[in-house]
Amino acid sequence: MNLTPEFLEELRSRISVSEVVGRRVQLQKHGREHKGLCPFHNEKSPSFTVVDDKNFYHCFGCGAHGDVITFVMETEGLAFPEAVERLAAQAGLEVPKPTVEDRQRAEQAKTLGGVVEAACAWYQQNLASADGAGARAYLTQRGLRSKTIANFRIGYAPARRGALLSALRQQGFETQLLVDAGLLKQAENGDGLYDYFRDRVMFPITDRTGRVIAFGGRILGDGQPKYLNSPDNPLFHKGRVLYGLAQARDAARKANRVVVCEGYMDVIALYQAGIAEAVAPLGTALTEEQIQVLWRLAAEPVICFDGDTAGNRAAVRASARALPMLKPGHSLRFTSLPEGQDPDDFISRNGVEAMQARLRDATAFVDFLWSQEYASAPVDTPERMADFHMRLRSRIKGIADGGVRAAYQDVIEGRIQAERDLARGQRRGGNDRFSGPRRSGDRGQKGVFGKAIGDPSIKQAVERRLSSAAQALLLKVILNHPGLIDEFGEALGYTVLSDQNLDKLRQEILDIAGQDPDLDSDGLKARLAERGHRHISGILSSGHDLKAVAFANPSAPFDKARTGLADLLSNVRVSELDDRLTEVGVNLAETLDEDDWARFLLFKQQEMQVRSQIDD
């Protein structure tokens, strides 16, 4: 049996230490570690620790230490080859048979490592030379500090055709070795060899231990391709490697988080901003192997790709790869940046804390899946709604783990039912257009509407269902008193206006307020005008049949405006509860079902509570 370092590393990456140890030892998770009673000596207090992302176990009592292979050898009395065979069977790997080629390949990998390391050092020297002036200017313009450049070992490949070949030949490396390492390439016209990387800023790609195995080069100027990676070779397989992993490992363990961004500069920008737990795939979609590596760093990696079409597509592809792999406690979360911005742009404009907030508030996988399918095709007719539901159910069937699949089915079916309930209520309310799904929520949460002293003028002017004039009045209050959004934003988010144009404006107002909560009335109107809402003057002068309602005017006292808005929203709430009471009452008359009776009493109680708030 000839076991290459690459095979053993692949085996260790596929089977976590805690998974194997957990079959013999009852482990409790503590942060990034697992702890339990040592199986190698008698103890009453747990001193045995397992660290998955570093692939070892250690007992602080007896000193036992090793990796997953060592543990199987020690606990099952197996020799090294036997332990490897057993673990390989569990991981679905075929143990390589001893061949002359295998031995040659193992030796070659060691030698390739030497030549790639020599190339890295030479690129670093060139960055500091006169030839590297343009590359240094580029890095300075991107805001990189000297310490960051040194930590990531960034260098420069000169434009001269055979510069690297000449330099490494002088160090005793054979030409074929440079070809095998992906550092030289045969000219297409057969006219000899040339340096694979020329006139590029060089980003060394390392394995998780920090050993250089390949390069990525960013061209200076307008040539193509903009970024170029080393070709796959015996030392490097880009689908298994994550850029920045060596720098991110310790930080990810401390933060209990790993951030996945798009490229080299994104990783470096986050690192320099203090978010060192960042990694990136190498110009390709996130692979299954990379997802497994990420899960060894954190249970829910955060996908943070650029805010453009390509970034959105990359996030969708990552979700498609990960969905079948989901398992209890392991998932992905997603966040997006504003259109046209990468992490460096976002941090420069908004600060590090704003980026941290985006990462903390990242969207759960199930929410991303729902939004992704909803945005993929129109959902504005019953047939299209049914297709949307069918697509969701079909996607969920692809989850391999039965427990996770069942949990997703519960969540999705619950949301589908909630959207049906909401759509029925809107149609009864006189809304002729089909209303697509919106995120479900508890509209009756304590404090959403507040308990306000009723304004007689609004009680007389507003019918049980809001007329178009009353809907315009609601927006008029907000436009003239945007400070109310802080208290009533959640209620406004759940309120659906039957006038399509007014409802779109409601959504825009909430979106702008979410980005800049300190805007005054003039600032809010200006931002709306920038987004194309140039006719809001019609709304501000609307409500001719409600002239007596003074709380909506700019001069109205804040407390009076607050009371009027609370009453408006409470009327919306009462109409919704009435719709639900009607629906449940019909069902109750037909079925005499105990569950329908319980629902009827619940909605009746809620209606009485809301009406009491209006009448107080």
Coordinates of C-alpha atoms in Angstrom, one line a residue:
M1 CA 0.0 0.0 0.0
N2 CA 1.5 3.3 -1.1
L3 CA -0.4 6.1 0.7
T4 CA 0.4 9.5 -0.7
P5 CA 0.2 12.6 1.5
E6 CA -2.6 13.9 -0.8
F7 CA -4.7 10.7 -0.2
L8 CA -4.2 10.9 3.6
E9 CA -5.1 14.6 3.6
E10 CA -8.3 13.8 1.6
L11 CA -9.2 11.1 4.0
R12 CA -8.8 13.4 7.0
S13 CA -10.8 16.1 5.4
R14 CA -13.8 13.7 4.7
I15 CA -14.1 12.3 8.2
S16 CA -14.1 14.5 11.3
V17 CA -12.3 13.4 14.5
S18 CA -15.4 14.1 16.6
E19 CA -17.5 11.8 14.3
V20 CA -15.2 8.8 14.9
V21 CA -14.4 9.6 18.6
G22 CA -18.1 10.2 19.3
R23 CA -18.8 6.5 18.6
R24 CA -16.8 5.6 21.7
V25 CA -16.9 8.7 23.8
Q26 CA -19.9 10.8 24.8
L27 CA -18.8 14.3 23.7
Q28 CA -20.2 17.7 24.6
K29 CA -19.6 20.6 22.3
H30 CA -17.9 23.7 23.8
G31 CA -17.5 26.4 21.2
R32 CA -15.2 25.1 18.5
E33 CA -14.2 22.0 20.6
H34 CA -15.7 18.8 21.9
K35 CA -15.0 17.5 25.4
G36 CA -15.5 14.2 27.1
L37 CA -14.0 11.5 29.4
C38 CA -10.8 10.2 28.1
P39 CA -11.0 6.6 26.7
F40 CA -7.4 5.9 27.4
H41 CA -7.4 6.3 31.2
N42 CA -10.0 6.4 34.0
E43 CA -11.2 9.9 35.0
K44 CA -14.2 11.5 36.5
S45 CA -13.8 15.0 35.1
P46 CA -13.5 15.4 31.3
S47 CA -10.0 16.3 30.2
F48 CA -10.2 14.8 26.7
T49 CA -10.6 17.4 23.9
V50 CA -11.4 17.0 20.2
V51 CA -10.6 19.9 17.8
D52 CA -12.1 19.1 14.3
D53 CA -10.7 22.0 12.3
K54 CA -7.2 21.1 13.4
N55 CA -7.9 17.4 13.1
F56 CA -6.6 16.2 16.4
Y57 CA -7.6 15.0 19.9
H58 CA -5.7 15.6 23.1
C59 CA -6.0 14.5 26.7
F60 CA -4.7 16.9 29.3
G61 CA -4.8 14.2 31.9
C62 CA -2.7 11.4 30.3
G63 CA -1.2 13.2 27.3
A64 CA -2.9 11.0 24.6
H65 CA -2.7 12.8 21.3
G66 CA -3.3 12.1 17.6
D67 CA -5.5 12.4 14.6
V68 CA -8.5 10.4 13.4
I69 CA -6.2 7.6 12.0
T70 CA -4.3 7.4 15.3
F71 CA -7.5 7.1 17.3
V72 CA -8.7 4.1 15.3
M73 CA -5.3 2.4 15.6
E74 CA -5.3 3.0 19.4
T75 CA -8.9 2.0 20.2
E76 CA -9.3 -0.9 17.8
G77 CA -5.8 -2.3 17.9
L78 CA -5.2 -1.9 14.1
A79 CA -2.0 -1.3 12.2
F80 CA -1.7 1.9 10.2
P81 CA -2.7 0.4 6.8
E82 CA -5.7 -1.4 8.4
A83 CA -6.9 1.8 10.1
V84 CA -6.7 3.7 6.8
E85 CA -8.6 1.0 5.0
R86 CA -11.4 1.1 7.5
L87 CA -11.7 4.9 7.5
A88 CA -11.5 5.0 3.7
A89 CA -14.4 2.6 3.4
Q90 CA -16.5 4.9 5.7
A91 CA -15.5 7.9 3.6
G92 CA -16.2 6.2 0.3
L93 CA -12.6 6.4 -0.8
E94 CA -10.7 3.7 -2.7
V95 CA -7.3 3.0 -1.1
P96 CA -4.7 3.4 -3.8
K97 CA -2.7 0.3 -4.7
P98 CA 1.0 0.5 -4.6
T99 CA 2.4 1.3 -8.0
V100 CA 5.6 2.7 -9.3
E101 CA 3.7 5.7 -10.7
D102 CA 2.3 6.4 -7.2
R103 CA 5.7 6.5 -5.7
Q104 CA 6.9 8.7 -8.5
R105 CA 4.0 11.1 -8.1
A106 CA 4.6 11.4 -4.3
E107 CA 8.2 12.3 -4.9
Q108 CA 7.2 14.7 -7.7
A109 CA 4.7 16.5 -5.3
K110 CA 7.5 17.0 -2.8
T111 CA 9.7 18.5 -5.6
L112 CA 6.9 20.6 -7.0
G113 CA 6.4 22.1 -3.6
G114 CA 10.0 23.2 -3.7
V115 CA 9.9 24.9 -7.1
V116 CA 6.6 26.6 -6.2
E117 CA 8.0 27.9 -3.0
A118 CA 11.1 29.2 -4.9
A119 CA 8.8 30.9 -7.4
C120 CA 6.9 32.6 -4.6
A121 CA 10.0 34.0 -3.0
W122 CA 11.2 35.3 -6.4
Y123 CA 7.8 37.0 -7.0
Q124 CA 8.1 38.7 -3.6
Q125 CA 11.6 40.0 -4.5
N126 CA 10.3 41.4 -7.8
L127 CA 7.6 43.3 -6.0
A128 CA 10.3 45.2 -4.1
S129 CA 12.4 45.8 -7.2
A130 CA 12.2 48.6 -9.8
D131 CA 10.2 46.3 -12.0
G132 CA 7.5 46.1 -9.3
A133 CA 6.8 49.8 -9.1
G134 CA 3.5 49.5 -11.0
A135 CA 2.4 46.6 -8.9
R136 CA 3.3 48.4 -5.7
A137 CA 1.3 51.5 -6.9
Y138 CA -1.7 49.2 -7.6
L139 CA -1.6 47.7 -4.1
T140 CA -1.2 51.1 -2.5
Q141 CA -4.2 52.4 -4.5
R142 CA -6.2 49.5 -3.2
G143 CA -5.3 50.5 0.4
L144 CA -3.1 47.4 1.3
R145 CA -0.6 47.9 4.1
S146 CA 2.9 46.6 4.1
K147 CA 2.1 44.1 6.9
T148 CA -0.8 42.7 4.9
I149 CA 1.2 42.3 1.7
A150 CA 3.9 40.4 3.7
N151 CA 1.4 38.2 5.5
F152 CA -0.2 37.1 2.2
R153 CA 3.2 37.0 0.5
I154 CA 2.0 39.0 -2.4
G155 CA 4.5 39.4 -5.3
Y156 CA 4.9 40.5 -8.9
A157 CA 5.6 38.6 -12.1
P158 CA 7.6 40.7 -14.5
A159 CA 6.4 41.2 -18.1
R160 CA 9.6 39.7 -19.6
R161 CA 8.8 36.4 -21.4
G162 CA 11.3 34.1 -19.8
A163 CA 12.2 35.9 -16.5
L164 CA 11.1 33.2 -14.1
L165 CA 12.5 30.4 -16.2
S166 CA 15.9 32.0 -16.2
A167 CA 15.9 32.8 -12.5
L168 CA 14.8 29.3 -11.3
R169 CA 17.2 27.6 -13.7
Q170 CA 20.0 29.4 -12.0
Q171 CA 18.8 27.9 -8.7
G172 CA 19.1 24.4 -10.2
F173 CA 15.5 23.6 -11.0
E174 CA 14.8 21.7 -14.2
T175 CA 12.6 23.1 -16.9
Q176 CA 10.2 20.2 -16.9
L177 CA 9.6 20.8 -13.2
L178 CA 8.4 24.3 -13.9
V179 CA 6.1 23.0 -16.6
D180 CA 4.6 20.4 -14.2
A181 CA 4.1 23.1 -11.6
G182 CA 2.1 25.2 -14.0
L183 CA 4.8 28.0 -14.0
L184 CA 5.7 27.6 -17.7
K185 CA 3.5 27.1 -20.8
Q186 CA 4.2 25.9 -24.3
A187 CA 3.5 28.6 -26.9
E188 CA 0.6 27.7 -29.1
N189 CA 2.7 28.2 -32.2
G190 CA 5.2 25.8 -30.9
D191 CA 7.8 28.5 -30.4
G192 CA 9.2 27.3 -27.1
L193 CA 8.2 27.9 -23.5
Y194 CA 7.2 31.1 -21.8
D195 CA 6.3 32.2 -18.3
Y196 CA 2.6 31.4 -17.5
F197 CA 2.3 34.6 -15.4
R198 CA 3.6 37.9 -16.8
D199 CA 3.0 41.5 -15.7
R200 CA 0.7 40.4 -12.9
V201 CA 0.3 41.0 -9.2
M202 CA 0.8 37.5 -7.7
F203 CA -1.3 36.0 -4.9
P204 CA 0.2 32.8 -3.6
I205 CA -2.4 30.1 -3.0
T206 CA -1.7 27.8 0.0
D207 CA -3.0 24.7 1.6
R208 CA -4.5 24.9 5.0
T209 CA -1.1 24.7 6.7
G210 CA 0.3 27.7 4.8
R211 CA 2.3 25.7 2.2
V212 CA 2.3 27.4 -1.2
I213 CA 0.8 25.1 -3.8
A214 CA -0.3 27.5 -6.6
F215 CA -0.8 31.2 -7.7
G216 CA -3.4 33.6 -8.8
G217 CA -2.3 36.6 -10.9
R218 CA -4.1 39.9 -11.4
I219 CA -3.1 41.6 -14.6
L220 CA -1.8 45.2 -14.5
G221 CA -3.7 47.2 -17.2
D222 CA -6.6 46.2 -19.4
G223 CA -5.5 42.8 -20.7
Q224 CA -7.5 39.6 -20.4
P225 CA -8.1 37.5 -18.4
K226 CA -8.1 39.9 -15.5
Y227 CA -7.4 37.0 -13.0
L228 CA -5.4 33.9 -13.9
N229 CA -5.0 30.8 -11.7
S230 CA -2.4 28.1 -11.9
P231 CA -3.6 25.1 -13.9
D232 CA -4.5 21.9 -11.9
N233 CA -1.4 19.7 -11.3
P234 CA -0.3 17.0 -8.9
L235 CA 0.1 19.6 -6.2
F236 CA -3.0 21.7 -6.8
H237 CA -6.7 21.1 -7.5
K238 CA -8.6 24.4 -7.4
G239 CA -12.0 22.8 -6.6
R240 CA -10.6 21.6 -3.3
V241 CA -8.8 24.7 -2.1
L242 CA -10.0 27.9 -0.5
Y243 CA -7.9 31.1 -0.8
G244 CA -6.9 32.5 2.6
L245 CA -7.7 29.3 4.5
A246 CA -4.3 29.3 6.3
Q247 CA -4.9 32.9 7.5
A248 CA -8.5 32.3 8.4
R249 CA -8.4 29.1 10.4
D250 CA -7.5 30.5 13.9
A251 CA -9.8 33.6 13.4
A252 CA -12.7 31.4 12.3
R253 CA -12.3 29.2 15.4
K254 CA -12.3 32.3 17.7
A255 CA -15.2 34.0 15.9
N256 CA -17.1 30.7 15.4
R257 CA -17.8 32.0 11.9
V258 CA -16.3 31.9 8.4
V259 CA -17.1 34.3 5.6
V260 CA -17.0 33.2 2.0
C261 CA -16.4 36.0 -0.5
E262 CA -15.6 36.1 -4.2
G263 CA -11.9 36.8 -4.7
Y264 CA -8.4 37.5 -3.4
M265 CA -8.8 41.2 -2.8
D266 CA -12.1 40.6 -1.0
V267 CA -10.4 38.2 1.4
I268 CA -7.6 40.6 2.0
A269 CA -9.8 43.7 2.4
L270 CA -11.9 41.9 5.1
Y271 CA -8.7 40.6 6.8
Q272 CA -7.3 44.1 6.9
A273 CA -10.5 45.4 8.3
G274 CA -10.3 43.0 11.2
I275 CA -12.6 40.3 9.7
A276 CA -9.8 37.7 9.3
E277 CA -12.1 34.7 9.0
A278 CA -12.6 35.2 5.3
V279 CA -11.9 32.8 2.4
A280 CA -12.7 32.6 -1.3
P281 CA -13.1 29.9 -4.0
L282 CA -10.7 30.2 -6.9
G283 CA -12.7 31.8 -9.6
T284 CA -15.2 28.9 -9.8
A285 CA -18.5 28.0 -8.2
L286 CA -18.2 26.8 -4.6
T287 CA -17.7 23.0 -4.7
E288 CA -18.9 20.2 -2.5
E289 CA -15.4 19.6 -1.3
Q290 CA -15.0 23.3 -0.4
I291 CA -18.3 23.3 1.5
Q292 CA -17.1 20.3 3.6
V293 CA -13.9 22.3 4.4
L294 CA -16.0 25.3 5.4
W295 CA -18.1 23.2 7.8
R296 CA -15.0 22.1 9.6
L297 CA -14.4 25.8 10.4
A298 CA -18.0 26.8 11.2
A299 CA -21.4 25.3 11.3
E300 CA -23.0 28.0 9.2
P301 CA -20.6 29.8 6.8
V302 CA -21.8 33.1 5.6
I303 CA -21.8 33.6 1.8
C304 CA -21.0 37.2 1.0
F305 CA -20.6 37.8 -2.7
D306 CA -20.5 41.1 -4.6
G307 CA -23.7 43.0 -5.2
D308 CA -23.9 42.5 -9.0
T309 CA -25.5 39.9 -11.3
A310 CA -22.4 37.7 -11.2
G311 CA -22.4 37.7 -7.4
N312 CA -26.0 36.8 -7.3
R313 CA -25.5 34.0 -9.7
A314 CA -22.6 32.7 -7.6
A315 CA -24.7 32.7 -4.5
V316 CA -27.5 30.8 -6.2
R317 CA -25.0 28.2 -7.5
A318 CA -23.5 27.8 -4.0
S319 CA -27.0 27.2 -2.6
A320 CA -27.7 24.6 -5.2
R321 CA -24.5 22.7 -4.4
A322 CA -25.1 22.9 -0.6
L323 CA -28.8 22.0 -0.5
P324 CA -28.4 18.2 -0.9
M325 CA -25.6 18.3 1.6
L326 CA -27.4 20.0 4.5
K327 CA -27.3 18.1 7.7
P328 CA -28.4 18.7 11.3
G329 CA -26.6 21.8 12.6
H330 CA -24.8 22.5 9.3
S331 CA -26.1 25.0 6.7
L332 CA -25.1 28.2 4.9
R333 CA -26.3 31.8 5.5
F334 CA -26.4 34.5 2.8
T335 CA -25.9 38.3 2.7
S336 CA -25.6 40.6 -0.2
L337 CA -23.9 43.9 -0.8
P338 CA -25.4 46.9 -2.6
E339 CA -25.3 46.7 -6.3
G340 CA -21.8 47.3 -7.8
Q341 CA -20.0 47.1 -4.4
D342 CA -17.5 44.5 -3.2
P343 CA -16.5 44.2 0.5
D344 CA -13.7 46.7 0.0
D345 CA -16.1 49.3 -1.4
F346 CA -18.7 48.7 1.2
I347 CA -16.3 49.0 4.1
S348 CA -14.8 52.2 2.7
R349 CA -18.2 53.8 2.4
N350 CA -20.0 52.5 5.4
G351 CA -17.3 51.3 7.9
V352 CA -16.4 48.0 9.5
E353 CA -19.3 47.9 11.9
A354 CA -21.8 48.1 9.0
M355 CA -20.1 45.1 7.4
Q356 CA -20.2 43.2 10.7
A357 CA -23.9 44.0 11.0
R358 CA -24.6 42.6 7.5
L359 CA -22.7 39.4 8.4
R360 CA -24.6 39.1 11.8
D361 CA -27.9 39.6 10.0
A362 CA -27.2 37.1 7.2
T363 CA -30.3 35.4 5.8
A364 CA -31.0 31.8 6.8
F365 CA -30.8 29.2 4.0
V366 CA -34.6 28.5 4.0
D367 CA -35.3 32.2 3.6
F368 CA -32.8 32.5 0.8
L369 CA -34.3 29.5 -0.9
W370 CA -37.8 31.0 -0.7
S371 CA -36.7 34.4 -2.0
Q372 CA -34.7 32.8 -4.8
E373 CA -37.6 30.8 -6.1
Y374 CA -40.0 33.7 -5.7
A375 CA -37.7 36.0 -7.8
S376 CA -37.1 33.4 -10.5
A377 CA -40.5 33.8 -12.2
P378 CA -43.6 36.0 -11.8
V379 CA -46.0 34.9 -9.1
D380 CA -49.1 37.0 -10.0
T381 CA -51.7 34.4 -11.0
P382 CA -53.0 31.3 -9.2
E383 CA -51.3 29.1 -11.8
R384 CA -48.0 30.8 -11.2
M385 CA -48.4 30.6 -7.5
A386 CA -49.0 26.9 -7.8
D387 CA -45.8 26.6 -9.9
F388 CA -43.9 28.5 -7.2
H389 CA -45.0 26.1 -4.5
M390 CA -44.2 23.1 -6.8
R391 CA -40.7 24.4 -7.4
L392 CA -40.1 24.9 -3.7
R393 CA -41.3 21.4 -2.8
S394 CA -39.2 19.9 -5.6
R395 CA -36.1 21.7 -4.4
I396 CA -36.6 20.4 -0.8
K397 CA -36.9 16.8 -2.0
G398 CA -33.2 17.1 -3.0
I399 CA -32.0 17.3 0.7
A400 CA -30.4 14.0 1.4
D401 CA -30.7 14.0 5.2
G402 CA -34.2 12.9 6.2
G403 CA -34.5 15.0 9.4
V404 CA -33.4 18.2 7.7
R405 CA -35.7 17.5 4.7
A406 CA -38.7 17.0 7.1
A407 CA -37.9 20.2 8.9
Y408 CA -37.7 22.2 5.7
Q409 CA -41.0 20.7 4.6
D410 CA -42.6 21.8 7.8
V411 CA -41.3 25.4 7.5
I412 CA -42.2 25.7 3.8
E413 CA -45.7 24.2 4.1
G414 CA -46.4 26.5 7.0
R415 CA -45.4 29.5 5.0
I416 CA -47.5 28.4 2.0
Q417 CA -50.5 28.1 4.3
A418 CA -49.9 31.5 5.8
E419 CA -49.7 33.1 2.3
R420 CA -53.0 31.4 1.4
D421 CA -54.6 32.8 4.4
L422 CA -53.3 36.2 3.7
A423 CA -54.4 36.1 0.0
R424 CA -57.9 35.0 1.0
G425 CA -58.2 37.9 3.3
Q426 CA -57.0 40.4 0.7
R427 CA -59.4 39.1 -1.9
R428 CA -62.3 39.5 0.6
G429 CA -61.2 43.0 1.2
G430 CA -61.9 44.0 -2.4
N431 CA -58.4 43.6 -3.8
D432 CA -59.1 42.5 -7.4
R433 CA -55.5 41.8 -8.4
F434 CA -53.9 38.5 -7.3
S435 CA -51.5 39.1 -4.4
G436 CA -48.3 37.0 -4.5
P437 CA -46.6 35.7 -1.5
R438 CA -45.1 37.9 1.1
R439 CA -43.1 36.9 4.1
S440 CA -45.4 35.7 6.8
G441 CA -45.3 37.3 10.3
D442 CA -47.3 37.7 13.4
R443 CA -49.3 40.9 12.8
G444 CA -50.6 40.9 16.3
Q445 CA -47.3 41.1 18.1
K446 CA -47.4 43.2 21.3
G447 CA -46.5 46.8 20.7
V448 CA -46.8 46.7 16.9
F449 CA -49.7 49.2 16.7
G450 CA -49.5 50.6 20.2
K451 CA -52.5 51.7 22.3
A452 CA -53.6 55.2 21.3
I453 CA -56.3 57.6 22.3
G454 CA -58.8 57.5 19.5
D455 CA -59.2 60.5 17.3
P456 CA -62.9 61.1 16.5
S457 CA -62.1 62.6 13.1
I458 CA -60.4 59.5 11.9
K459 CA -63.2 57.2 13.2
Q460 CA -65.7 59.2 11.2
A461 CA -63.6 59.5 8.1
V462 CA -62.2 56.0 7.7
E463 CA -64.5 53.1 6.8
R464 CA -63.9 49.6 8.1
R465 CA -61.8 48.9 4.9
L466 CA -59.4 51.6 3.9
S467 CA -60.5 53.5 0.8
S468 CA -58.0 54.7 -1.7
A469 CA -58.1 58.1 -0.2
A470 CA -57.4 56.7 3.3
Q471 CA -54.5 54.7 1.9
A472 CA -53.0 57.9 0.5
L473 CA -53.7 59.5 3.9
L474 CA -51.6 56.8 5.6
L475 CA -48.7 57.5 3.4
K476 CA -49.2 61.3 3.7
V477 CA -48.7 60.9 7.5
I478 CA -45.4 59.1 7.0
L479 CA -44.1 61.4 4.4
N480 CA -44.7 64.4 6.6
H481 CA -43.7 62.7 9.8
P482 CA -41.0 60.1 8.9
G483 CA -40.0 59.9 12.6
L484 CA -43.0 57.6 13.1
I485 CA -41.3 54.9 11.0
D486 CA -39.1 54.0 14.0
E487 CA -42.2 52.9 16.0
F488 CA -44.6 51.8 13.3
G489 CA -42.2 50.4 10.7
E490 CA -43.0 46.8 11.4
A491 CA -46.7 47.4 11.2
L492 CA -46.2 49.3 7.9
G493 CA -44.2 46.4 6.6
Y494 CA -47.0 44.0 7.2
T495 CA -49.7 46.3 5.8
V496 CA -50.7 45.7 2.2
L497 CA -52.4 48.5 0.3
S498 CA -54.8 47.5 -2.4
D499 CA -53.7 50.4 -4.6
Q500 CA -50.7 49.0 -6.4
N501 CA -48.9 52.3 -6.9
L502 CA -49.4 53.3 -3.3
D503 CA -48.2 49.9 -2.0
K504 CA -45.0 50.2 -4.1
L505 CA -44.5 53.7 -2.6
R506 CA -45.0 52.2 0.9
Q507 CA -42.3 49.6 0.2
E508 CA -39.9 52.3 -1.1
I509 CA -40.4 54.5 1.9
L510 CA -39.5 51.6 4.3
D511 CA -36.5 50.6 2.2
I512 CA -35.1 54.2 2.3
A513 CA -35.8 54.6 6.0
G514 CA -34.0 51.3 6.7
Q515 CA -30.9 52.6 4.9
D516 CA -31.0 56.1 6.5
P517 CA -33.3 56.2 9.6
D518 CA -32.4 59.8 10.4
L519 CA -33.9 61.4 7.3
D520 CA -36.4 64.3 7.8
S521 CA -39.4 64.8 5.7
D522 CA -37.6 66.8 3.0
G523 CA -34.8 64.3 2.8
L524 CA -37.2 61.4 2.5
K525 CA -39.1 63.1 -0.3
A526 CA -35.8 63.9 -2.1
R527 CA -34.7 60.3 -1.9
L528 CA -38.1 59.1 -3.3
A529 CA -37.7 61.6 -6.2
E530 CA -34.3 60.1 -7.0
R531 CA -35.9 56.7 -7.3
G532 CA -38.5 58.0 -9.8
H533 CA -41.4 58.9 -7.5
R534 CA -41.7 62.5 -8.8
H535 CA -45.4 62.8 -8.3
I536 CA -45.7 62.4 -4.6
S537 CA -47.2 65.9 -4.5
G538 CA -50.4 64.3 -5.6
I539 CA -50.4 62.1 -2.5
L540 CA -49.5 65.1 -0.2
S541 CA -52.5 67.0 -1.5
S542 CA -54.8 63.9 -1.6
G543 CA -57.6 63.1 0.8
H544 CA -60.0 65.9 -0.2
D545 CA -62.8 64.0 1.5
L546 CA -60.7 63.8 4.7
K547 CA -59.7 67.5 5.1
A548 CA -60.9 67.4 8.6
V549 CA -58.1 65.0 9.5
A550 CA -55.5 67.5 10.5
F551 CA -53.0 65.0 12.0
A552 CA -51.5 64.2 8.5
N553 CA -50.4 67.8 7.8
P554 CA -46.8 68.8 8.2
S555 CA -47.7 71.3 11.0
A556 CA -49.5 68.6 13.0
P557 CA -48.0 68.0 16.5
F558 CA -46.0 64.7 16.5
D559 CA -48.2 63.1 19.2
K560 CA -51.4 63.9 17.2
A561 CA -49.8 62.4 14.0
R562 CA -48.8 59.3 16.0
T563 CA -52.3 58.8 17.3
G564 CA -53.9 59.2 13.9
L565 CA -51.5 56.7 12.3
A566 CA -52.1 54.2 15.1
D567 CA -55.8 54.4 14.5
L568 CA -55.4 54.0 10.7
L569 CA -53.3 50.8 11.2
S570 CA -55.7 49.5 13.8
N571 CA -58.5 49.7 11.3
V572 CA -56.5 47.6 8.9
R573 CA -56.0 45.1 11.7
V574 CA -59.7 44.9 12.5
S575 CA -60.6 44.3 8.9
E576 CA -58.2 41.4 8.7
L577 CA -59.5 39.8 11.9
D578 CA -63.0 40.2 10.6
D579 CA -62.0 38.3 7.4
R580 CA -60.5 35.5 9.4
L581 CA -63.6 35.3 11.7
T582 CA -65.8 35.0 8.6
E583 CA -63.6 32.2 7.1
V584 CA -63.5 30.2 10.4
G585 CA -67.2 30.8 11.0
V586 CA -68.1 29.2 7.7
N587 CA -65.8 26.3 8.3
L588 CA -67.3 25.9 11.8
A589 CA -70.8 25.8 10.5
E590 CA -69.9 23.1 8.0
T591 CA -67.7 20.9 10.1
L592 CA -68.4 21.5 13.8
D593 CA -64.7 20.8 14.2
E594 CA -63.1 21.5 17.6
D595 CA -60.0 23.0 16.0
D596 CA -62.1 25.5 14.1
W597 CA -64.0 26.3 17.3
A598 CA -60.7 27.1 19.0
R599 CA -59.6 29.2 16.1
F600 CA -62.9 31.1 16.1
L601 CA -62.5 31.9 19.8
L602 CA -58.9 33.0 19.4
F603 CA -59.7 35.4 16.5
K604 CA -62.8 36.7 18.3
Q605 CA -60.6 37.5 21.4
Q606 CA -58.1 39.3 19.2
E607 CA -60.7 41.4 17.5
M608 CA -62.2 42.5 20.9
Q609 CA -58.7 43.5 22.1
V610 CA -58.0 45.6 19.0
R611 CA -61.4 47.2 19.0
S612 CA -60.9 48.1 22.7
Q613 CA -57.7 49.9 21.8
I614 CA -59.5 51.9 19.2
D615 CA -62.5 52.8 21.5
D616 CA -60.4 53.7 24.5

